[in-house]
Coordinates of C-alpha atoms and ligand atoms in Angstrom, one line a residue:
X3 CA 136.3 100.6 83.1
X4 CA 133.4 98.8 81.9
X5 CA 130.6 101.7 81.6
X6 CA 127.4 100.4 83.8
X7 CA 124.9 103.1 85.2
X8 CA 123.1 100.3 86.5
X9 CA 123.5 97.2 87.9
X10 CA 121.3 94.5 89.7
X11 CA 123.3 92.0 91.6
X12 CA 122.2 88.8 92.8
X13 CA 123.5 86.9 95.4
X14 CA 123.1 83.4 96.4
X15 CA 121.8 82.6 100.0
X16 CA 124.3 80.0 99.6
X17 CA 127.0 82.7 99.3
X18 CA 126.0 84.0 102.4
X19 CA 126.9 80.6 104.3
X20 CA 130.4 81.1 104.8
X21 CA 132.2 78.5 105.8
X22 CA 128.7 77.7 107.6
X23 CA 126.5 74.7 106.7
X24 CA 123.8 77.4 107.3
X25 CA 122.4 80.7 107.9
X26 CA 124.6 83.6 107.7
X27 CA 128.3 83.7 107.9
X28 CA 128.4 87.6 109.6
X29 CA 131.9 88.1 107.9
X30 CA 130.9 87.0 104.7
X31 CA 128.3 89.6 104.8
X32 CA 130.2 92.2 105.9
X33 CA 132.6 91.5 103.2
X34 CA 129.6 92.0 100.6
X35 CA 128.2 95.2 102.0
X36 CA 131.8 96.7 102.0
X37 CA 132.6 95.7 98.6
X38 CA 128.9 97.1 97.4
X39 CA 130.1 100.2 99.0
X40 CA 132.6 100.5 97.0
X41 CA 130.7 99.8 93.9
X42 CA 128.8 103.1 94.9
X43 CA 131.5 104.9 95.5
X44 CA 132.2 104.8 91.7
X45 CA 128.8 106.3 91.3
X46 CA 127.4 103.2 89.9
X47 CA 123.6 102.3 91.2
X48 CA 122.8 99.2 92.9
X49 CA 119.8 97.2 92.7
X50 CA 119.9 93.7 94.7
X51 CA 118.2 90.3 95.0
X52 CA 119.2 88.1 97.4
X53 CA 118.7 84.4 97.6
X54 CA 117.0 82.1 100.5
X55 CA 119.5 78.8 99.9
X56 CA 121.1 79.3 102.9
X57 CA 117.7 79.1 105.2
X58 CA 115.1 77.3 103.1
X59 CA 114.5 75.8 99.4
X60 CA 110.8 75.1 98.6
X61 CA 111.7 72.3 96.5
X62 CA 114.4 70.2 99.3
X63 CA 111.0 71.1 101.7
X64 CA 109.0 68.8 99.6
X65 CA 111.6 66.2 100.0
X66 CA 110.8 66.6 103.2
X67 CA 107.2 65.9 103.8
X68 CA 106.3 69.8 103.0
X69 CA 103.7 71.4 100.9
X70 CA 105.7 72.8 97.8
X71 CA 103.2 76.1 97.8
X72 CA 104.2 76.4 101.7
X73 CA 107.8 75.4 101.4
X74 CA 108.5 77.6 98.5
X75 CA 106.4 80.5 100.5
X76 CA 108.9 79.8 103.6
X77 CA 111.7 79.8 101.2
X78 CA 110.6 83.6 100.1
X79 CA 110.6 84.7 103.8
X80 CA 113.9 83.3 103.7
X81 CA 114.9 86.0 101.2
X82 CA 113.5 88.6 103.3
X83 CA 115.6 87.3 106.2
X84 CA 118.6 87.5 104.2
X85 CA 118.1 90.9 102.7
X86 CA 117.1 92.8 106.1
X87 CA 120.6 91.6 107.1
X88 CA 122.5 92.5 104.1
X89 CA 120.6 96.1 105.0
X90 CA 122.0 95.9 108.3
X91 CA 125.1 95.2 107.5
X92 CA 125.2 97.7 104.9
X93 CA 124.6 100.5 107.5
X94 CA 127.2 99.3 109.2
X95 CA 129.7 99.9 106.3
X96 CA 127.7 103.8 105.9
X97 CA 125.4 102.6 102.8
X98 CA 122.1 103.8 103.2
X99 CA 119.7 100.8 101.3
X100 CA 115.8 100.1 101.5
X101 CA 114.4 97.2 101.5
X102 CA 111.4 96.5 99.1
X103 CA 109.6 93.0 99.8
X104 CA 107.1 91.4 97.0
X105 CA 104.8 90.0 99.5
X106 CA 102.9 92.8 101.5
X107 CA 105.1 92.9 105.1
X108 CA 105.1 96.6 106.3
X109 CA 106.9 97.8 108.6
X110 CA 109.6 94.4 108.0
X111 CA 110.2 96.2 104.4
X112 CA 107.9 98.8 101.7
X113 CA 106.0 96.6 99.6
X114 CA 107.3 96.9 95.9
X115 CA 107.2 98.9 93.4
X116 CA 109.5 99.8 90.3
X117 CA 109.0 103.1 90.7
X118 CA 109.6 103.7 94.6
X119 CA 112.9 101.5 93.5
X120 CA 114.4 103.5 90.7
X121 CA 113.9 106.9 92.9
X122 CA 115.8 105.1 95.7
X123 CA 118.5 104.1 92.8
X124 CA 118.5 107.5 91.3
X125 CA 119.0 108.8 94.6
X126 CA 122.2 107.0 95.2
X127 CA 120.9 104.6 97.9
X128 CA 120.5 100.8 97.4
X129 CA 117.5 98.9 96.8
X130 CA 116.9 95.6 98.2
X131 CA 114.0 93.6 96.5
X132 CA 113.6 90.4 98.8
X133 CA 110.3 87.9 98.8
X134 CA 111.6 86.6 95.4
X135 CA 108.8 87.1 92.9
X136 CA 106.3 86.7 95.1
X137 CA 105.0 83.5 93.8
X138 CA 105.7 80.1 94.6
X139 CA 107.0 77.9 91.8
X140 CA 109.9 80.8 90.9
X141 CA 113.6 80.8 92.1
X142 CA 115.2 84.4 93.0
X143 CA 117.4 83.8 90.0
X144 CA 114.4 84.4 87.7
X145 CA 113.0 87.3 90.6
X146 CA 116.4 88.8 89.9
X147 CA 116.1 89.0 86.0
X148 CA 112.7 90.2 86.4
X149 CA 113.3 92.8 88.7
X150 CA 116.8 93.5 86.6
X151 CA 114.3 94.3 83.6
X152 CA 111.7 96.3 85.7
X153 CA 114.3 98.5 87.0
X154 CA 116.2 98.8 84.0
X155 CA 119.7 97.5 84.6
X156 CA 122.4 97.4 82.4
X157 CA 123.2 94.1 83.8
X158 CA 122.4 91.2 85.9
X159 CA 125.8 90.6 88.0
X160 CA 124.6 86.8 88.9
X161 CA 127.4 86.4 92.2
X162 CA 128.5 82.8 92.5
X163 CA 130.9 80.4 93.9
X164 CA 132.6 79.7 90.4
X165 CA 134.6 81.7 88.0
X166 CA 132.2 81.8 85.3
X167 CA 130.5 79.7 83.0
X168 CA 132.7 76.5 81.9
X169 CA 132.4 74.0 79.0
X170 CA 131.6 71.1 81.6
X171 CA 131.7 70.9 85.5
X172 CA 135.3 71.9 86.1
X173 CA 134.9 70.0 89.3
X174 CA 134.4 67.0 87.2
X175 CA 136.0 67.3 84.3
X176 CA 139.3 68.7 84.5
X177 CA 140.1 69.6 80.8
X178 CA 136.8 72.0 81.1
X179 CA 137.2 75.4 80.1
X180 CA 136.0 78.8 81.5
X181 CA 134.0 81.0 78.3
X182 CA 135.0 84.8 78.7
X183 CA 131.9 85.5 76.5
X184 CA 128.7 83.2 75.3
X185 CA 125.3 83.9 73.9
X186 CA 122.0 82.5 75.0
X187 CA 121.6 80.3 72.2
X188 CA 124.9 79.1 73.2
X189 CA 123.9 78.4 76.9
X190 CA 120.8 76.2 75.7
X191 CA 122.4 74.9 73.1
X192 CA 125.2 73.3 75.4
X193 CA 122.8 73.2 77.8
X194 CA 124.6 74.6 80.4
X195 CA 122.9 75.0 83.8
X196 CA 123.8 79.0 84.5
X197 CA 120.3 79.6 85.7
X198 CA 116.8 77.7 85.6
X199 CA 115.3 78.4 82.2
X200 CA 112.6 80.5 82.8
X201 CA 115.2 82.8 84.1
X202 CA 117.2 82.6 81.2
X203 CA 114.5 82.5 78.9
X204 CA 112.9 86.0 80.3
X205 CA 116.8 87.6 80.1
X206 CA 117.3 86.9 76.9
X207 CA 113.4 87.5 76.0
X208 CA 114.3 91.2 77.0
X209 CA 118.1 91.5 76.3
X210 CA 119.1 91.9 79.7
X211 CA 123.0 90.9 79.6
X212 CA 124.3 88.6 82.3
X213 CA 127.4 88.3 83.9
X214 CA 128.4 85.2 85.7
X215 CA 131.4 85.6 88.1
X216 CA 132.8 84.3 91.4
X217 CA 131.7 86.9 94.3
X218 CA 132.9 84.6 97.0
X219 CA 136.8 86.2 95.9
X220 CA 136.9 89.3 97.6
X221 CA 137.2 92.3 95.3
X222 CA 136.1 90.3 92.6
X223 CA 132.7 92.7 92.0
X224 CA 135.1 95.9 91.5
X225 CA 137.2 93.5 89.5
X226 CA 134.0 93.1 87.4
X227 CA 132.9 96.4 86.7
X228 CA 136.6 97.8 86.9
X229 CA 138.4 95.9 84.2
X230 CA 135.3 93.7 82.4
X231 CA 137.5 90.7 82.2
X232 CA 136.4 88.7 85.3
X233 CA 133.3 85.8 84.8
X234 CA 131.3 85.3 81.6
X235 CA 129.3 87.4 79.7
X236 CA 126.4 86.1 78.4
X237 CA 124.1 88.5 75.6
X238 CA 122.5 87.9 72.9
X239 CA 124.8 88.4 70.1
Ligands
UDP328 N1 111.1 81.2 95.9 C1 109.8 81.2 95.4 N2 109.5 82.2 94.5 C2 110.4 83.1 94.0 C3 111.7 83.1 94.5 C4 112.0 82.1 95.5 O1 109.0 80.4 95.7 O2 110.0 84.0 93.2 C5 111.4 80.2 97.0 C6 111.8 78.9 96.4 O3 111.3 77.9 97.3 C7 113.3 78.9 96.5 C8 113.6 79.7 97.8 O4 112.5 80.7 97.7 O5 113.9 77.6 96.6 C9 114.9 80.4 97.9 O6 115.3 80.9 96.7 P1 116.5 80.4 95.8 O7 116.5 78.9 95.8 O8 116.3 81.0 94.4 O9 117.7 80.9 96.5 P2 119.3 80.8 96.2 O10 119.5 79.5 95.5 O11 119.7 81.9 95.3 O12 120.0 80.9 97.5

């Protein structure tokens, strides 16, 4: 049993596709909010940051003909979407969460604060922490390290659809193999695209430990903090 007080998972809007070419797959989501259930069940608290893939990118907006301040501003309400139905569905499976939202958007969620959110944790209910960082020009990878820091977690559980962190794309190169363990240097070193950098950059900054690991396998986040040997662990040393 890997020994984790706290945790902040992040979870890609992509994840919450499904099958789906968008938006959110209801089954997939109920499959998360059961299996963060039983993460609580073990006692362990749970911080979350969802993504906005699934709905809106700001940077595939400006592709498109869109402002990249606007699209990345739509692409935050995106998160907000996503996490008010993670909080549903959570209720569903009996977890009581709250939703905190970095942009001010009372009564949609409580505007943020670290504070408010470690009492919720403490108390044994989850906190959501949606609108990304708040700023445009940030992905909800680096919202989630920041927030993972604020909060205090013992680790960033980065939920994604691979195993880990490989040596190469294993989708591309066949011979590539999966690291049980790496340190940052490591990641920049190979170059390997586990997060954007100023994500990685502000973990590793404040020693926040990250572990990479497929949440699309169901079970696979008690797998994590049940036996330790699931993903990639990244830290420092
Ligand atoms: N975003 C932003 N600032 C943040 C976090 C997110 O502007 O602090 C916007 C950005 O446009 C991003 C979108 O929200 O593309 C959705 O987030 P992300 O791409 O990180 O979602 P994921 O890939 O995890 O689904």
């Amino acid at each position: 049993m890997v020994s984790y007080k706290r945790i902040l998972l992040k979870l890609s809007g992509e994840s919450l596709m499904g099958q789906q070419q968008y938006g959110i797959d209801p089954s997939r989501l109920q499959d998360y909010a059961e299996e963060i259930t039983a993460v609580k069940q073990l006692g362990i608290q749970v911080g979350i940051v969802v993504g906005g893939g699934n709905i809106f990118r700001g940077m595939t907006g400006t592709g498109k003909g869109f402002d990249r301040v606007k699209g990345d501003q739509m692409g935050m309400l995106a998160t907000v979407i996503n996490s008010l139905a993670l909080q549903s569905a959570l209720k569903t499976a009996g977890t009581k969460s709250h939703v905190y939202t970095s942009i001010r958007m009372e009564p949609v969620g409580e505007f943020y604060s670290r504070e408010k959110a470690i009492e919720v944790l403490e108390n044994g209910e989850v906190a959501i922490i949606a609108g990304g960082t708040g700023n445009p020009y940030f992905t909800t990878d680096t919202a989630s390290v920041l927030r993972g820091i604020e909060i205090e977690a013992d680790v960033l559980l980065k939920g994604t659809r691979v195993d880990g962190i490989y040596s190469a794309d294993p989708e591309k190169v066949p011979d590539a193999t999966r690291f049980d363990s790496i340190t940052f240097d490591e990641v920049y070193a190979r170059g390997l695209k586990i997060m954007d950098l100023t994500a990685l950059t502000l973990c590793r900054e404040n020693n926040l430990k990250i572990v990479v690991f497929n949440m699309d396998k169901k079970g696979n986040l008690l797998r994590v903090l049940e036996d330790g040997k699931i993903g990639t662990l990244v830290t420092n040393r």
